[in-house]
């Protein structure tokens, strides 16, 4: 198995199209990460292997457009996890247009062609052929010491003249444009994004403008808390477009409203949209007309079907489905914590108010984990005779002592919740005491050979207790959902509930420090599936994988 490879296809596109499923299956069996596809019939008729043949201009036709669509439409079912990149720099209808050589981002480990010609020449004289590859695809991407050259097969036998007559209607010249624009979230880059950007690049001669949704434009998207930072999304787009068509200029801009850059860039010629956003194209052109701009040509592309989707996910490949699949998985890598004993393994479960922490811990307990409820220990930390008891009275006054000798927590709350500095002082007294009690319970569980201990703690991150657990698991629901739950459960007004939610860390702040996230937004059974998934994956990370897997949910 090779990580990255280049596939050179020398057959006419009309012959290649029926072979796409078989081609993708073969690529998936040989390459594990990135597969570059170069369609170049010129090498079949060329007398010698040279850069002119490899980078010879190829007409941009409807047939080529259909081939691109076929590859990405079918890649989800044949090689879903493979990064397919169809090289387009040499595909053009502009006579005399000079394009630079490809500067592939990935190092090539294998070159595959649909003719034995390459493999035979390579075996006979790789030393003279290697410089040609370096000239076409950049020296950084090609190393003669490690590059392996293979043949796929000879493909179908065909008569060029007969084929030309049969496929003329399918080889209409595509209209290309100097300035092309598209937009989207581009979160968790997938084949739908690859198809959109590839179709844009195919018909773009000079500049491609890509708008990426940001801020308020993402607020209503499902699991928007898991959307990647815009800088990461832009970097992936640049990497992809620069790879497949280095001859065009790429500009990326944040989209903060439904129009994006289309109403401030009068020179835009073409807007590429998917079927689900086609209606918005009409709205955008109307706004352009009102500003005196010429309307853009609209090119609509299809949606890539998700053949591996779960019943609750969208039929098309989508970022929202990708984000759903992150629930229960290891979202952020673990940080080594050598100061912690490996047994019992410590999970810290945290989350905002009404986010379902207790339900998660309840299910984890059924799976075999032992639960330490830090809220319960918080009450114990105030008991008479503890260090915290004495320190609280010294700091806030002995008048807080009740007739039973206990601290009046209600009265103490009135003092600290009206003054942030006093609340911080109280926390600095109580939190260390709670952590001491936590460590006592963990040590007891260690003597009982308990494999996994879960700390249920709303203030896990605020108190710095994430340093005392091997992993942090965070539960979260959207802000509006949390407010609704608090109103129903605590009989509070919308304003009171909102104040409680907004006084805490945001979902994004918690998720940024979490290794695993659970979202109990849907029916309870779906939450249980997330927890079971997280538990089963946890077993693979345990130091000796000794904790029993209980899949009885």
XYZ file of C-alpha atoms in Angstrom:
553
model
C 0.000 0.000 0.000
C 1.336 3.424 -0.968
C 0.399 6.721 0.679
C 0.268 9.013 -2.367
C 0.253 8.322 -6.072
C -0.228 9.694 -9.580
C -2.513 7.931 -12.056
C -1.906 8.786 -15.725
C -4.834 7.854 -17.940
C -4.101 7.790 -21.663
C -7.434 6.560 -22.968
C -10.062 8.924 -24.408
C -12.455 10.243 -21.786
C -15.428 8.481 -23.415
C -13.609 5.167 -22.914
C -12.580 6.047 -19.362
C -16.034 6.984 -18.073
C -17.500 3.429 -17.977
C -14.319 2.284 -16.215
C -14.535 4.792 -13.339
C -15.865 2.330 -10.711
C -13.192 -0.235 -11.543
C -10.521 2.462 -11.626
C -11.518 3.787 -8.211
C -11.520 0.279 -6.728
C -8.002 -0.253 -8.038
C -6.773 3.097 -6.712
C -8.237 2.328 -3.277
C -6.425 -1.021 -3.232
C -3.054 0.609 -3.915
C -3.157 4.144 -2.416
C -4.210 5.062 1.122
C -4.171 8.882 1.236
C -3.918 11.112 -1.865
C -4.481 10.042 -5.492
C -3.724 12.498 -8.297
C -5.417 11.729 -11.630
C -3.950 13.077 -14.882
C -6.033 12.507 -18.030
C -3.647 12.754 -20.966
C -4.400 10.827 -24.201
C -1.379 12.446 -25.848
C 1.017 10.041 -24.150
C -0.556 7.093 -25.972
C 0.342 8.486 -29.378
C 3.568 10.220 -28.402
C 6.770 8.756 -29.807
C 8.698 9.634 -26.689
C 7.928 10.352 -23.068
C 8.565 14.055 -22.565
C 7.030 17.052 -20.767
C 5.318 18.267 -23.934
C 3.301 15.063 -24.065
C 2.476 14.924 -20.360
C 1.399 18.559 -20.200
C -0.049 18.779 -23.705
C -3.223 20.933 -23.752
C -6.455 18.937 -23.600
C -9.805 20.432 -24.672
C -12.213 21.416 -21.929
C -15.408 19.639 -22.937
C -18.735 18.535 -21.510
C -17.338 15.017 -21.679
C -14.469 15.987 -19.379
C -16.961 17.712 -17.082
C -18.976 14.493 -16.912
C -15.846 12.462 -16.157
C -15.001 14.750 -13.228
C -18.551 14.382 -11.943
C -18.458 10.582 -12.318
C -15.222 10.298 -10.334
C -16.459 12.292 -7.349
C -20.012 10.975 -7.439
C -18.759 7.395 -7.298
C -15.740 7.874 -5.051
C -17.915 7.962 -1.935
C -18.923 4.338 -2.447
C -15.624 3.052 -3.845
C -12.962 4.969 -1.902
C -14.664 7.227 0.630
C -11.585 8.033 2.703
C -9.266 8.698 -0.230
C -8.341 12.240 -1.259
C -8.921 12.267 -5.028
C -7.462 15.199 -6.987
C -8.035 15.487 -10.751
C -5.300 17.628 -12.337
C -6.738 20.347 -14.586
C -3.949 22.781 -15.397
C -3.420 21.386 -18.916
C -7.152 21.307 -19.713
C -8.065 24.493 -21.561
C -9.761 25.904 -24.640
C -7.615 29.025 -24.707
C -5.193 28.815 -27.629
C -1.621 29.714 -26.756
C -2.334 29.896 -23.022
C 0.812 28.990 -21.079
C 0.312 27.117 -17.829
C 3.001 26.424 -15.210
C 3.963 22.876 -14.300
C 2.160 21.183 -11.435
C 3.549 21.725 -7.945
C 2.028 18.793 -6.130
C 1.806 19.151 -2.365
C 2.259 15.454 -1.648
C 5.319 13.323 -2.313
C 4.571 10.661 -4.904
C 5.206 7.068 -3.881
C 3.731 5.310 -6.915
C 2.921 6.146 -10.524
C 0.192 4.109 -12.186
C -0.699 4.204 -15.861
C -3.311 2.452 -17.971
C -0.627 1.381 -20.440
C 2.428 -0.838 -19.957
C 4.431 1.743 -21.897
C 5.389 3.679 -18.754
C 6.415 0.681 -16.678
C 8.514 -0.747 -19.500
C 10.304 2.545 -20.145
C 10.876 3.082 -16.424
C 12.368 -0.370 -15.989
C 14.653 0.212 -18.964
C 15.775 3.782 -18.290
C 14.425 5.420 -15.117
C 17.458 7.735 -14.894
C 16.483 9.657 -18.024
C 12.765 9.624 -17.301
C 12.982 10.901 -13.716
C 13.979 14.475 -14.716
C 10.903 14.625 -16.949
C 8.642 13.737 -14.016
C 10.374 16.348 -11.857
C 9.894 18.972 -14.562
C 6.182 18.200 -14.842
C 5.304 17.680 -11.181
C 8.123 19.468 -9.283
C 11.275 17.945 -7.845
C 9.960 18.021 -4.282
C 7.166 15.583 -5.171
C 9.258 13.024 -7.031
C 12.133 10.912 -5.737
C 13.676 8.281 -7.975
C 14.822 6.201 -5.028
C 11.321 5.528 -3.778
C 8.984 6.026 -6.758
C 7.370 2.807 -7.989
C 5.896 2.642 -11.495
C 3.047 0.236 -12.186
C 0.494 -0.485 -14.891
C -3.205 -0.685 -14.178
C -4.298 -2.439 -17.383
C -4.554 -1.725 -21.062
C -8.196 -0.757 -20.745
C -10.695 -1.342 -23.508
C -9.795 -1.746 -27.160
C -11.262 1.038 -29.256
C -11.249 2.450 -32.754
C -10.382 6.150 -32.585
C -12.284 7.117 -35.768
C -15.408 5.204 -34.803
C -15.233 6.577 -31.283
C -14.906 10.120 -32.581
C -18.118 9.821 -34.587
C -20.103 8.332 -31.704
C -19.069 10.810 -29.068
C -19.082 14.164 -30.870
C -22.317 15.149 -29.207
C -20.828 14.389 -25.801
C -17.680 16.418 -26.480
C -19.093 19.890 -26.792
C -16.704 22.645 -25.821
C -17.367 24.081 -22.397
C -17.645 27.800 -21.921
C -14.914 29.075 -19.626
C -14.748 32.311 -17.657
C -12.079 34.671 -16.430
C -13.634 35.214 -13.003
C -15.493 32.369 -11.272
C -16.991 32.428 -7.776
C -18.456 29.837 -5.408
C -19.240 29.687 -1.719
C -19.877 27.309 1.150
C -18.966 26.276 4.661
C -16.142 23.980 3.536
C -16.055 22.319 6.943
C -14.526 18.838 7.250
C -13.455 18.864 3.579
C -15.212 16.068 1.664
C -15.995 14.858 -1.865
C -18.836 17.332 -2.293
C -16.326 20.141 -1.769
C -13.835 18.490 -4.120
C -16.463 18.229 -6.855
C -17.527 21.873 -6.429
C -13.984 23.263 -6.517
C -12.922 20.973 -9.363
C -15.862 22.060 -11.500
C -15.011 25.683 -10.701
C -11.379 25.196 -11.690
C -12.344 23.357 -14.883
C -14.134 26.411 -16.308
C -11.920 29.079 -14.725
C -9.260 30.794 -16.843
C -7.892 33.470 -14.525
C -9.295 33.907 -11.015
C -11.335 31.721 -8.672
C -13.000 33.500 -5.752
C -14.134 31.229 -2.922
C -16.367 32.520 -0.140
C -16.290 30.679 3.206
C -19.144 31.157 5.682
C -18.161 32.559 9.058
C -19.620 33.883 12.338
C -23.400 34.472 12.201
C -23.689 32.597 8.893
C -22.796 29.399 10.743
C -24.944 29.837 13.850
C -27.938 27.915 12.531
C -25.920 25.039 11.137
C -26.203 21.678 12.880
C -23.479 21.184 15.501
C -21.946 24.506 14.521
C -19.803 24.312 17.650
C -17.722 21.675 15.854
C -17.123 23.713 12.691
C -13.409 24.130 12.091
C -11.849 27.600 12.477
C -12.023 29.544 9.222
C -8.215 29.657 8.950
C -8.126 25.844 8.817
C -10.876 25.715 6.197
C -9.134 28.295 4.024
C -5.836 26.411 4.252
C -7.446 23.198 2.963
C -9.067 25.030 0.034
C -5.767 26.646 -0.940
C -3.955 23.342 -0.714
C -6.495 21.620 -2.977
C -6.914 24.331 -5.636
C -3.184 25.053 -5.880
C -2.588 21.350 -6.422
C -5.113 20.783 -9.208
C -4.803 24.077 -11.113
C -1.763 26.200 -10.208
C -2.282 28.315 -13.335
C -5.166 30.328 -11.862
C -5.256 32.906 -9.099
C -7.158 31.891 -5.953
C -8.766 34.359 -3.577
C -10.632 33.328 -0.414
C -12.912 35.613 1.595
C -15.198 35.151 4.630
C -18.943 35.224 3.912
C -20.858 37.194 6.556
C -24.201 37.461 4.729
C -26.145 35.667 1.984
C -24.487 37.713 -0.780
C -20.857 37.382 0.202
C -18.500 39.047 -2.287
C -20.937 38.869 -5.238
C -22.388 42.340 -4.642
C -19.017 44.068 -4.266
C -17.087 42.407 -7.117
C -18.578 43.674 -10.423
C -16.159 41.696 -12.600
C -17.473 38.247 -11.602
C -18.561 36.209 -14.638
C -19.846 32.903 -13.311
C -21.323 31.543 -10.080
C -21.074 27.797 -9.475
C -23.741 26.373 -7.148
C -25.121 23.031 -6.053
C -28.750 22.014 -6.479
C -29.562 22.977 -2.892
C -28.194 26.522 -3.270
C -29.445 27.224 -6.817
C -32.336 29.383 -5.564
C -29.873 31.683 -3.823
C -28.129 32.325 -7.153
C -31.230 34.070 -8.486
C -31.390 36.274 -5.384
C -27.721 37.197 -5.797
C -28.134 38.142 -9.467
C -31.134 40.297 -8.611
C -29.025 42.189 -6.078
C -26.256 42.634 -8.670
C -28.692 44.099 -11.167
C -29.906 46.583 -8.552
C -26.299 47.710 -8.120
C -25.764 48.059 -11.859
C -23.554 44.950 -12.103
C -24.021 42.474 -14.932
C -25.641 39.200 -13.853
C -23.409 36.147 -13.552
C -23.821 32.969 -15.529
C -25.069 30.210 -13.216
C -23.538 26.727 -13.397
C -25.320 24.121 -11.304
C -23.662 20.883 -10.224
C -25.153 17.788 -8.600
C -24.866 16.565 -5.026
C -22.599 13.663 -4.112
C -24.602 10.837 -2.557
C -23.354 9.511 0.772
C -23.420 5.739 0.349
C -22.165 5.170 3.907
C -24.624 7.378 5.729
C -26.471 6.425 8.886
C -30.302 6.613 8.895
C -30.287 9.922 10.759
C -27.793 11.553 8.366
C -28.354 13.413 5.106
C -28.523 11.518 1.811
C -25.806 13.727 0.322
C -22.238 13.928 1.539
C -22.342 16.874 3.912
C -20.354 18.668 6.577
C -23.189 18.259 9.079
C -23.036 14.465 8.699
C -19.272 14.621 9.123
C -19.735 16.587 12.345
C -22.279 14.073 13.634
C -19.700 11.337 13.165
C -17.304 13.196 15.440
C -19.624 12.660 18.412
C -18.140 9.980 20.627
C -14.861 9.901 18.704
C -11.499 11.210 19.829
C -11.866 14.816 18.701
C -8.559 16.165 19.989
C -5.438 14.057 20.642
C -4.534 13.131 24.179
C -1.871 15.040 26.078
C 0.572 12.742 27.912
C 0.187 13.088 31.682
C 3.018 11.092 33.275
C 2.178 12.505 36.725
C -1.015 10.394 36.740
C -1.011 6.683 37.530
C -2.248 4.637 34.575
C -4.802 2.836 36.754
C -7.510 3.618 37.301
C -7.879 5.500 34.024
C -9.497 8.873 34.685
C -12.226 10.458 32.556
C -13.461 13.948 33.404
C -17.043 14.576 32.249
C -18.024 18.233 32.117
C -20.493 20.476 30.313
C -22.740 23.450 30.733
C -25.948 23.560 32.737
C -28.694 21.272 31.346
C -26.293 19.650 28.882
C -26.847 16.065 30.042
C -23.713 15.355 32.114
C -25.549 13.229 34.655
C -27.181 11.048 32.002
C -23.811 10.407 30.385
C -22.321 9.388 33.725
C -25.348 7.203 34.458
C -24.767 5.281 31.207
C -21.018 5.051 31.798
C -21.701 3.566 35.226
C -23.843 0.877 33.593
C -20.904 0.120 31.294
C -18.566 -0.497 34.232
C -17.082 2.879 35.180
C -17.109 4.190 38.748
C -18.512 7.694 39.129
C -17.235 10.442 41.415
C -19.784 13.240 41.686
C -17.863 16.427 42.394
C -21.038 18.359 43.257
C -21.656 15.878 46.081
C -18.077 16.264 47.234
C -18.583 20.030 47.119
C -21.118 19.700 49.937
C -18.716 17.502 51.860
C -15.901 20.072 51.464
C -17.826 22.529 53.666
C -18.237 20.082 56.566
C -17.080 21.138 60.004
C -13.508 20.214 60.746
C -12.210 20.492 57.177
C -9.573 23.002 56.099
C -12.071 24.625 53.758
C -14.602 25.070 56.600
C -12.098 26.997 58.677
C -10.812 29.038 55.742
C -14.321 30.054 54.637
C -15.231 31.344 58.088
C -11.960 33.233 58.359
C -12.535 34.866 54.968
C -16.282 35.551 55.031
C -17.144 35.703 58.745
C -18.311 33.431 61.560
C -21.863 34.761 61.210
C -22.297 32.167 58.442
C -22.386 29.351 61.032
C -25.862 27.936 61.691
C -27.175 26.588 65.006
C -26.062 23.126 63.879
C -22.523 24.358 63.380
C -22.760 24.156 59.590
C -21.977 26.868 57.053
C -25.119 28.537 55.716
C -24.458 27.999 52.014
C -27.493 30.015 50.942
C -26.236 33.056 52.818
C -22.714 32.468 51.542
C -24.097 32.323 48.000
C -25.721 35.723 48.361
C -22.331 37.141 49.290
C -20.200 35.616 46.558
C -22.575 35.634 43.587
C -22.922 39.408 43.758
C -19.156 39.935 43.747
C -16.951 38.118 41.244
C -13.778 38.635 43.264
C -15.389 37.044 46.345
C -16.603 34.094 44.243
C -13.087 33.586 42.945
C -11.775 33.667 46.516
C -14.330 31.076 47.627
C -13.435 28.835 44.698
C -9.752 29.096 45.544
C -10.613 27.726 49.003
C -13.130 25.037 48.106
C -11.841 23.645 44.812
C -8.549 22.296 46.238
C -10.500 20.607 49.033
C -12.865 18.967 46.525
C -9.892 17.739 44.500
C -8.331 16.291 47.666
C -11.549 14.354 48.325
C -11.577 13.213 44.675
C -8.041 11.857 45.017
C -9.053 9.976 48.172
C -11.874 8.244 46.310
C -9.637 7.458 43.348
C -7.082 5.847 45.636
C -9.804 3.707 47.157
C -10.931 2.615 43.682
C -7.296 1.808 42.864
C -7.125 -0.657 45.736
C -10.274 -2.284 44.297
C -8.620 -2.564 40.832
C -11.298 -0.434 39.188
C -10.202 0.151 35.551
C -12.049 3.411 34.757
C -13.102 6.256 37.051
C -15.282 9.148 35.861
C -15.247 12.581 37.483
C -18.549 14.333 36.937
C -17.678 18.007 37.372
C -19.390 21.066 35.935
C -16.347 23.191 36.819
C -13.724 20.692 35.663
C -12.075 23.175 33.294
C -12.587 26.286 35.399
C -11.005 24.583 38.406
C -8.077 23.217 36.405
C -9.005 19.628 37.216
C -8.449 18.609 33.592
C -4.809 18.311 34.685
C -5.932 15.516 37.028
C -7.672 13.325 34.402
C -6.387 11.416 31.402
C -9.233 12.565 29.153
C -11.860 15.297 29.146
C -15.331 14.473 27.818
C -17.713 17.374 27.237
C -21.464 17.338 26.824
C -23.125 20.219 25.018
C -26.399 21.385 23.518
C -27.074 24.624 21.614
C -27.564 27.723 23.752
C -31.285 28.025 22.907
C -31.849 24.375 23.800
C -30.069 24.802 27.145
C -32.203 27.845 27.971
C -35.381 25.960 27.086
C -34.394 23.012 29.290
C -33.564 25.262 32.247
C -36.886 27.101 31.942
C -38.775 23.806 31.993
C -36.702 22.109 34.695
C -36.073 25.024 37.062
C -39.218 27.034 36.297
C -37.168 30.132 35.453
C -37.879 32.919 32.996
C -36.064 33.088 29.652
C -33.978 35.996 30.928
C -32.953 34.202 34.145
C -32.094 31.023 32.261
C -30.073 32.963 29.687
C -28.060 34.668 32.436
C -27.154 31.283 33.917
C -26.050 29.925 30.549
C -24.067 33.023 29.605
C -22.283 33.095 32.966
C -20.546 29.817 32.083
C -17.898 28.850 29.586
C -19.251 28.687 26.049
C -19.669 25.397 24.232
C -16.760 26.262 21.952
C -14.499 26.995 24.913
C -15.300 23.603 26.444
C -14.982 21.741 23.148
C -11.583 23.324 22.498
C -10.265 21.517 25.599
C -12.230 18.288 25.198
C -10.950 14.994 23.858
C -14.445 13.545 23.327
C -17.766 15.350 22.852
C -21.320 14.094 23.383
C -24.404 15.992 22.198
C -27.735 14.861 23.725
C -29.778 17.003 21.352
C -31.817 14.179 19.868
C -33.808 11.268 21.289
C -32.207 9.536 24.269
C -31.393 6.383 22.315
C -29.141 8.366 19.996
C -27.307 9.781 23.014
C -26.798 6.255 24.324
C -25.308 5.251 20.963
C -22.823 8.101 21.209
C -21.831 7.032 24.711
C -21.440 3.396 23.709
C -19.326 4.440 20.727
C -17.134 6.567 22.994
C -16.814 3.725 25.521
C -15.896 1.137 22.914
C -13.254 3.421 21.401
C -11.941 4.163 24.891
C -11.097 0.505 25.370
C -8.540 0.782 22.576
C -6.804 3.658 24.371
C -6.599 2.097 27.829
C -2.996 1.284 28.780
C -3.483 -2.486 28.554
C -7.010 -2.535 27.081
C -8.029 -4.443 30.189
C -11.337 -2.712 30.874
C -14.231 -4.944 29.818
C -16.375 -3.743 26.933
C -20.043 -3.867 27.826
C -22.143 -3.471 24.695
C -25.444 -4.191 26.360
C -26.935 -0.754 25.657
